[in-house]
Short mmCIF file of C-alpha atoms and ligand atoms in Angstrom, two decimals:
data_model
loop_
_atom_site.label_atom_id
_atom_site.label_comp_id
_atom_site.label_asym_id
_atom_site.label_seq_id
_atom_site.Cartn_x
_atom_site.Cartn_y
_atom_site.Cartn_z
CA UNK A 1 0.01 -0.01 -0.02
CA UNK A 2 1.33 3.46 -0.90
CA UNK A 3 0.86 5.34 2.36
CA UNK A 4 -0.31 8.91 3.00
CA UNK A 5 2.91 9.42 5.01
CA UNK A 6 5.98 7.19 5.34
CA UNK A 7 7.82 8.29 8.47
CA UNK A 8 10.47 5.57 8.33
CA UNK A 9 11.45 6.74 4.85
CA UNK A 10 11.35 10.33 6.07
CA UNK A 11 13.53 9.86 9.18
CA UNK A 12 15.74 7.08 7.78
CA UNK A 13 18.38 9.36 6.20
CA UNK A 14 18.88 11.05 9.59
CA UNK A 15 19.23 7.79 11.46
CA UNK A 16 22.87 8.19 12.37
CA UNK A 17 22.52 11.87 13.37
CA UNK A 18 19.44 11.08 15.51
CA UNK A 19 21.27 8.24 17.35
CA UNK A 20 24.15 10.57 18.16
CA UNK A 21 21.63 13.12 19.56
CA UNK A 22 19.85 10.49 21.65
CA UNK A 23 23.17 9.16 23.00
CA UNK A 24 24.20 12.74 23.99
CA UNK A 25 21.01 13.07 26.06
CA UNK A 26 21.27 9.60 27.56
CA UNK A 27 24.83 10.20 28.72
CA UNK A 28 24.19 13.71 30.02
CA UNK A 29 21.53 12.36 32.41
CA UNK A 30 19.30 15.42 32.09
CA UNK A 31 15.95 14.49 30.54
CA UNK A 32 13.38 17.30 31.03
CA UNK A 33 13.75 21.01 30.27
CA UNK A 34 17.51 20.94 29.98
CA UNK A 35 20.10 22.22 27.54
CA UNK A 36 18.54 20.59 24.45
CA UNK A 37 15.25 22.40 25.15
CA UNK A 38 17.02 25.68 25.65
CA UNK A 39 19.00 25.24 22.43
CA UNK A 40 15.97 24.13 20.38
CA UNK A 41 13.87 27.00 21.73
CA UNK A 42 16.59 29.47 20.71
CA UNK A 43 17.15 27.89 17.29
CA UNK A 44 13.41 27.70 16.44
CA UNK A 45 12.74 31.26 17.60
CA UNK A 46 15.67 32.48 15.45
CA UNK A 47 14.37 30.50 12.48
CA UNK A 48 10.95 32.16 12.81
CA UNK A 49 12.21 35.61 13.64
CA UNK A 50 10.38 35.83 16.96
CA UNK A 51 11.68 36.87 20.41
CA UNK A 52 10.98 33.54 22.13
CA UNK A 53 9.80 29.94 22.01
CA UNK A 54 8.41 27.91 24.88
CA UNK A 55 8.47 24.19 24.15
CA UNK A 56 5.56 22.10 25.51
CA UNK A 57 4.09 18.62 25.37
CA UNK A 58 2.06 18.80 22.17
CA UNK A 59 0.26 21.18 19.83
CA UNK A 60 -3.11 21.11 21.57
CA UNK A 61 -1.44 22.04 24.85
CA UNK A 62 0.32 24.80 22.97
CA UNK A 63 -3.03 26.24 21.96
CA UNK A 64 -4.47 25.79 25.47
CA UNK A 65 -1.46 27.41 27.12
CA UNK A 66 -1.59 30.32 24.60
CA UNK A 67 -5.16 30.95 25.73
CA UNK A 68 -4.22 30.63 29.38
CA UNK A 69 -1.34 33.08 28.87
CA UNK A 70 -3.96 35.56 27.71
CA UNK A 71 -6.08 34.88 30.85
CA UNK A 72 -8.94 33.54 28.69
CA UNK A 73 -11.52 31.45 30.54
CA UNK A 74 -15.23 31.10 31.37
CA UNK A 75 -17.40 33.81 29.93
CA UNK A 76 -14.98 34.57 27.15
CA UNK A 77 -15.48 33.79 23.44
CA UNK A 78 -12.78 32.68 21.05
CA UNK A 79 -13.39 32.79 17.29
CA UNK A 80 -12.02 30.02 15.09
CA UNK A 81 -12.83 27.80 12.09
CA UNK A 82 -14.65 24.43 12.26
CA UNK A 83 -12.76 22.67 9.51
CA UNK A 84 -9.40 22.13 11.16
CA UNK A 85 -9.81 19.00 13.23
CA UNK A 86 -11.18 20.50 16.46
CA UNK A 87 -7.75 21.04 18.05
CA UNK A 88 -8.45 24.73 18.70
CA UNK A 89 -11.95 23.84 19.85
CA UNK A 90 -10.58 21.32 22.29
CA UNK A 91 -8.20 23.91 23.74
CA UNK A 92 -10.99 26.56 23.97
CA UNK A 93 -13.23 24.13 25.84
CA UNK A 94 -10.35 23.08 28.10
CA UNK A 95 -9.97 26.66 29.42
CA UNK A 96 -13.73 26.99 29.89
CA UNK A 97 -14.19 29.57 27.16
CA UNK A 98 -16.80 29.28 24.33
CA UNK A 99 -15.77 28.70 20.70
CA UNK A 100 -17.51 30.84 18.12
CA UNK A 101 -17.10 29.29 14.67
CA UNK A 102 -16.73 31.22 11.42
CA UNK A 103 -17.05 29.81 7.95
CA UNK A 104 -14.20 29.46 5.45
CA UNK A 105 -13.39 30.73 1.98
CA UNK A 106 -14.29 27.92 -0.44
CA UNK A 107 -11.23 28.32 -2.67
CA UNK A 108 -8.54 28.51 0.04
CA UNK A 109 -10.38 26.52 2.76
CA UNK A 110 -9.08 29.13 5.22
CA UNK A 111 -10.91 31.52 7.59
CA UNK A 112 -13.12 34.01 5.68
CA UNK A 113 -11.94 37.34 7.13
CA UNK A 114 -15.05 39.12 5.84
CA UNK A 115 -17.15 37.15 8.38
CA UNK A 116 -15.24 38.36 11.43
CA UNK A 117 -17.42 41.46 12.17
CA UNK A 118 -20.53 39.25 12.56
CA UNK A 119 -18.63 36.66 14.65
CA UNK A 120 -17.18 39.02 17.24
CA UNK A 121 -18.75 40.89 20.14
CA UNK A 122 -17.74 42.36 23.51
CA UNK A 123 -17.01 38.89 24.88
CA UNK A 124 -14.52 38.01 22.08
CA UNK A 125 -11.03 37.76 23.55
CA UNK A 126 -9.10 36.00 20.81
CA UNK A 127 -9.18 34.69 17.24
CA UNK A 128 -7.35 31.42 16.46
CA UNK A 129 -6.25 31.58 12.82
CA UNK A 130 -5.36 28.14 11.42
CA UNK A 131 -2.85 27.93 8.56
CA UNK A 132 -4.45 24.77 7.12
CA UNK A 133 -2.77 22.25 4.80
CA UNK A 134 0.47 24.29 4.73
CA UNK A 135 -1.06 27.46 3.38
CA UNK A 136 -1.03 30.70 5.39
CA UNK A 137 -4.31 32.47 6.07
CA UNK A 138 -4.44 36.23 5.71
CA UNK A 139 -3.36 36.69 9.27
CA UNK A 140 -2.30 40.29 8.64
CA UNK A 141 -5.94 41.16 7.79
CA UNK A 142 -7.03 39.38 10.97
CA UNK A 143 -4.55 41.29 13.06
CA UNK A 144 -5.66 44.59 11.42
CA UNK A 145 -9.27 43.72 12.39
CA UNK A 146 -8.49 42.41 15.90
CA UNK A 147 -5.90 44.84 17.28
CA UNK A 148 -8.10 48.01 17.43
CA UNK A 149 -10.80 45.93 19.14
CA UNK A 150 -8.44 44.61 21.81
CA UNK A 151 -8.79 41.03 20.50
CA UNK A 152 -5.71 38.81 20.58
CA UNK A 153 -4.62 36.75 17.56
CA UNK A 154 -3.24 33.21 18.00
CA UNK A 155 -1.81 31.53 14.91
CA UNK A 156 -2.26 27.76 14.73
CA UNK A 157 0.88 26.76 12.83
CA UNK A 158 0.65 22.95 13.38
CA UNK A 159 0.47 22.53 9.55
CA UNK A 160 2.61 25.51 8.59
CA UNK A 161 6.23 25.15 9.90
CA UNK A 162 8.29 27.40 7.66
CA UNK A 163 5.26 28.82 5.70
CA UNK A 164 5.54 32.49 4.63
CA UNK A 165 3.24 35.22 3.43
CA UNK A 166 4.35 38.76 2.47
CA UNK A 167 7.84 37.91 3.68
CA UNK A 168 6.74 36.94 7.20
CA UNK A 169 6.90 33.42 8.59
CA UNK A 170 3.86 31.72 10.02
CA UNK A 171 4.00 32.23 13.76
CA UNK A 172 5.61 35.71 13.61
CA UNK A 173 2.50 37.79 12.82
CA UNK A 174 -0.05 37.20 15.58
CA UNK A 175 0.38 37.82 19.33
CA UNK A 176 1.11 34.20 19.92
CA UNK A 177 1.49 31.06 17.78
CA UNK A 178 1.11 27.37 18.50
CA UNK A 179 3.10 24.60 16.83
CA UNK A 180 2.82 20.81 16.98
CA UNK A 181 5.73 18.49 16.41
CA UNK A 182 3.55 15.39 16.06
CA UNK A 183 5.54 12.95 13.89
CA UNK A 184 3.63 13.61 10.62
CA UNK A 185 3.97 17.39 10.75
CA UNK A 186 6.40 19.21 8.45
CA UNK A 187 8.75 19.36 11.45
CA UNK A 188 8.03 16.25 13.47
CA UNK A 189 9.54 14.66 16.58
CA UNK A 190 9.62 10.85 17.18
CA UNK A 191 6.78 11.32 19.62
CA UNK A 192 4.65 14.16 20.84
CA UNK A 193 5.88 17.73 21.05
CA UNK A 194 4.72 21.31 20.68
CA UNK A 195 5.67 24.95 21.21
CA UNK A 196 4.23 28.37 21.71
CA UNK A 197 6.12 31.28 20.20
CA UNK A 198 5.70 35.04 20.72
CA UNK A 199 7.59 38.30 20.69
CA UNK A 200 5.86 39.57 23.87
CA UNK A 201 8.16 39.16 26.84
CA UNK A 202 5.26 39.14 29.31
CA UNK A 203 3.41 36.39 27.50
CA UNK A 204 6.58 34.34 27.19
CA UNK A 205 7.18 34.63 30.95
CA UNK A 206 3.64 33.51 31.65
CA UNK A 207 4.00 30.50 29.28
CA UNK A 208 7.23 29.41 30.99
CA UNK A 209 5.36 29.36 34.27
CA UNK A 210 2.11 27.85 33.01
CA UNK A 211 3.80 24.87 31.31
CA UNK A 212 5.26 23.85 34.68
CA UNK A 213 2.56 23.94 37.42
CA UNK A 214 2.34 27.76 37.41
CA UNK A 215 5.74 28.07 38.98
CA UNK A 216 7.28 31.47 39.08
CA UNK A 217 10.30 29.81 40.75
CA UNK A 218 10.84 26.22 41.84
CA UNK A 219 7.96 25.06 44.08
CA UNK A 220 6.44 28.54 44.16
CA UNK A 221 3.14 28.61 42.35
CA UNK A 222 2.75 32.24 41.33
CA UNK A 223 0.26 31.73 38.46
CA UNK A 224 -3.18 30.18 38.55
CA UNK A 225 -4.07 27.81 35.70
CA UNK A 226 -0.70 26.02 35.54
CA UNK A 227 -0.23 22.64 33.91
CA UNK A 228 2.52 20.09 33.40
CA UNK A 229 3.27 20.23 29.71
CA UNK A 230 6.94 19.94 28.76
CA UNK A 231 9.03 18.68 25.82
CA UNK A 232 11.44 15.76 26.52
CA UNK A 233 15.10 16.46 26.04
CA UNK A 234 15.31 13.52 23.62
CA UNK A 235 12.60 15.06 21.42
CA UNK A 236 14.22 18.48 21.59
CA UNK A 237 17.57 16.95 20.54
CA UNK A 238 15.82 15.15 17.60
CA UNK A 239 14.02 18.33 16.52
CA UNK A 240 17.39 20.08 16.44
CA UNK A 241 18.64 17.46 13.96
CA UNK A 242 15.61 17.99 11.76
CA UNK A 243 15.18 21.78 11.77
CA UNK A 244 18.04 22.48 9.27
CA UNK A 245 16.24 20.23 6.75
CA UNK A 246 12.82 21.85 7.02
CA UNK A 247 13.15 24.28 4.11
CA UNK A 248 14.38 21.58 1.74
CA UNK A 249 11.56 19.27 2.68
CA UNK A 250 9.05 22.03 2.23
CA UNK A 251 10.40 22.81 -1.23
CA UNK A 252 9.85 19.18 -2.25
CA UNK A 253 6.30 19.32 -0.83
CA UNK A 254 5.56 22.31 -3.01
CA UNK A 255 6.82 20.48 -6.06
CA UNK A 256 4.62 17.47 -5.20
CA UNK A 257 1.54 19.74 -5.00
CA UNK A 258 2.37 21.36 -8.34
CA UNK A 259 2.73 17.97 -10.04
CA UNK A 260 -0.56 16.76 -8.53
CA UNK A 261 -2.36 19.92 -9.71
CA UNK A 262 -1.02 19.48 -13.25
CA UNK A 263 -1.86 15.79 -13.35
CA UNK A 264 -5.32 16.00 -11.88
CA UNK A 265 -6.69 18.88 -13.94
CA UNK A 266 -9.83 18.37 -15.99
CA UNK A 267 -11.44 15.79 -13.65
CA UNK A 268 -14.02 18.17 -12.28
CA UNK A 269 -12.32 18.20 -8.93
CA UNK A 270 -11.62 21.36 -7.03
CA UNK A 271 -7.82 21.41 -6.72
CA UNK A 272 -5.89 23.47 -4.19
CA UNK A 273 -4.49 26.86 -5.38
CA UNK A 274 -1.14 26.62 -7.20
CA UNK A 275 1.47 26.50 -4.43
CA UNK A 276 2.99 29.93 -3.81
CA UNK A 277 6.63 30.31 -2.71
CA UNK A 278 5.49 30.49 0.86
CA UNK A 279 3.33 27.40 0.98
CA UNK A 280 4.68 24.32 2.67
CA UNK A 281 2.31 21.57 1.32
CA UNK A 282 1.51 19.87 4.63
CA UNK A 283 -1.41 17.94 3.05
CA UNK A 284 -2.58 17.56 -0.53
CA UNK A 285 -6.35 17.95 -0.27
CA UNK A 286 -8.76 18.12 -3.21
CA UNK A 287 -12.54 18.31 -3.27
CA UNK A 288 -13.99 15.42 -5.22
CA UNK A 289 -17.64 14.76 -5.77
CA UNK A 290 -18.25 10.98 -5.19
CA UNK A 291 -15.34 11.13 -2.76
CA UNK A 292 -16.16 7.86 -1.05
CA UNK A 293 -16.30 5.93 -4.35
CA UNK A 294 -12.93 7.46 -5.33
CA UNK A 295 -11.41 6.40 -1.99
CA UNK A 296 -12.67 2.82 -2.46
CA UNK A 297 -11.16 2.62 -5.94
CA UNK A 298 -7.84 4.06 -4.64
CA UNK A 299 -7.75 1.48 -1.84
CA UNK A 300 -8.30 -1.25 -4.45
CA UNK A 301 -5.37 0.18 -6.39
CA UNK A 302 -3.14 0.03 -3.31
CA UNK A 303 -3.14 3.71 -2.60
CA UNK A 304 -3.98 5.11 0.85
CA UNK A 305 -6.11 8.23 1.23
CA UNK A 306 -7.71 10.08 4.10
CA UNK A 307 -10.10 12.90 4.89
CA UNK A 308 -8.96 16.05 6.67
CA UNK A 309 -11.44 16.44 8.32
CA UNK A 310 -14.65 14.45 8.12
CA UNK A 311 -16.59 16.07 10.94
CA UNK A 312 -16.76 19.83 11.39
CA UNK A 313 -16.17 20.93 15.01
CA UNK A 314 -19.75 22.15 15.58
CA UNK A 315 -21.05 18.69 14.58
CA UNK A 316 -18.76 16.62 16.82
CA UNK A 317 -20.90 14.23 18.90
CA UNK A 318 -19.45 15.13 22.31
CA UNK A 319 -19.61 18.91 21.91
CA UNK A 320 -22.28 19.84 19.33
CA UNK A 321 -22.88 23.60 18.90
CA UNK A 322 -25.36 25.74 17.05
CA UNK A 323 -23.68 27.22 14.00
CA UNK A 324 -24.52 27.84 10.33
CA UNK A 325 -21.36 27.05 8.34
CA UNK A 326 -22.55 26.05 4.84
CA UNK A 327 -19.15 26.18 3.14
CA UNK A 328 -17.50 24.08 5.89
CA UNK A 329 -20.37 21.54 5.82
CA UNK A 330 -20.46 21.01 2.10
CA UNK A 331 -16.68 20.75 1.89
CA UNK A 332 -16.55 18.06 4.58
CA UNK A 333 -18.40 15.60 2.34
CA UNK A 334 -16.01 16.14 -0.62
CA UNK A 335 -12.51 16.42 0.95
CA UNK A 336 -9.96 13.89 -0.14
CA UNK A 337 -6.36 13.77 1.00
CA UNK A 338 -3.78 12.05 -1.24
CA UNK A 339 -0.29 10.84 -0.26
CA UNK A 340 2.12 13.73 0.27
CA UNK A 341 5.52 13.55 1.97
CA UNK A 342 8.90 14.76 0.86
CA UNK A 343 10.29 11.34 -0.02
CA UNK A 344 7.40 10.50 -2.38
CA UNK A 345 8.97 9.91 -5.78
CA UNK A 346 7.70 11.30 -9.08
CA UNK A 347 6.98 7.74 -10.24
CA UNK A 348 4.78 7.18 -7.12
CA UNK A 349 3.04 10.51 -7.69
CA UNK A 350 2.33 9.58 -11.29
CA UNK A 351 0.91 6.27 -10.12
CA UNK A 352 -1.54 8.07 -7.78
CA UNK A 353 -2.45 10.50 -10.56
CA UNK A 354 -3.08 7.68 -13.04
CA UNK A 355 -5.25 5.83 -10.50
CA UNK A 356 -7.30 8.94 -9.85
CA UNK A 357 -7.81 9.57 -13.60
CA UNK A 358 -8.71 5.91 -14.13
CA UNK A 359 -11.21 6.08 -11.34
CA UNK A 360 -13.01 9.14 -12.71
CA UNK A 361 -12.67 8.57 -16.46
CA UNK A 362 -12.59 4.77 -16.69
CA UNK A 363 -10.86 3.95 -19.97
CA UNK A 364 -11.34 7.47 -21.36
CA UNK A 365 -8.12 9.37 -22.21
C1 PLP B 1 -1.89 18.40 14.53
C2 PLP B 1 -2.64 19.68 14.77
C3 PLP B 1 -2.82 20.22 16.04
C4 PLP B 1 -2.57 19.44 17.33
O1 PLP B 1 -1.31 19.01 17.53
P1 PLP B 1 -1.06 17.74 18.59
O2 PLP B 1 0.40 17.84 18.75
O3 PLP B 1 -1.46 16.52 17.87
O4 PLP B 1 -1.83 18.06 19.82
C5 PLP B 1 -3.39 21.43 16.17
N1 PLP B 1 -3.82 22.11 15.09
C6 PLP B 1 -3.74 21.62 13.84
C7 PLP B 1 -4.23 22.43 12.68
C8 PLP B 1 -3.12 20.36 13.65
O5 PLP B 1 -3.01 19.88 12.41
#
């Protein structure tokens, strides 16, 4: 089966370097929030062009801690999209605030900025902007809307490590940004990991306390709402091996998307926009009518596929919410994710393209 992601192929070439890094941590005997964390935080902040990075346990914790750093809680509303896997929704619920969902632009699948005036009110404390599938949302427009109203902007960069728009990196535009280093992300650990970045010294200081019980100094809980959410030294050391390769991997992802778009034209599918210089091709997602039949045919041809994401946040069984999101709802039934990872060869890509064309056109040329 040709997989959606092949992590052994992805990490294999770094095998030797990763073993050296793990050995270094093993022999140092310092396993939580030590020198590897400090070095990774400094290197990742420098890469993004932000003042600071606070490494945490995973991307959902990063979103939650970003909200806690802003003192967001019960009675507050946080605006976000409903088509991005419910991670932001989970974090918003975790702090006791209420998500307020906005619909998306049908071409980009990203937050529709024109809908923000209707979605915000005097309870709105933050907007979580998700850079979905490796494409940056117009976060500058969101900031221009939010700042005069005293609303904070949190970028969800879990699918956008290294993405750029107007010369700025994803994570450097909003007040805070959350990253995940889940293994399949563009920059992935060999386990869970995450980070919050910011250029606000006060927010960074709060994050450093909140990720570790609310400590302002060891055993002194100076902040309410603290958690235990830290990045292991081994994962930080592995991420340091991988960060220098991120831009090269992202360039290959862009090339994969361009080849898919050329090969899949004329099938009546809605293809993603041509990858701009700043896109990082986290996922290749099309909209295909008869999506489920296409998936079945791909499976029969030995090609894995997936759906990102099948259930909009406001329709999740555990936490259903009233919302009218027609673009999000129609899209959910048509979304189809095809294999996309930097090591995918052109021959494999062409095999996926041929299988898709065969599925839709039968024997027709
Ligand atoms: C993966 C992901 C997250 C959550 O990251 P975890 O590390 O799995 O908690 C958040 N937001 C988006 C958009 C993601 O894709």
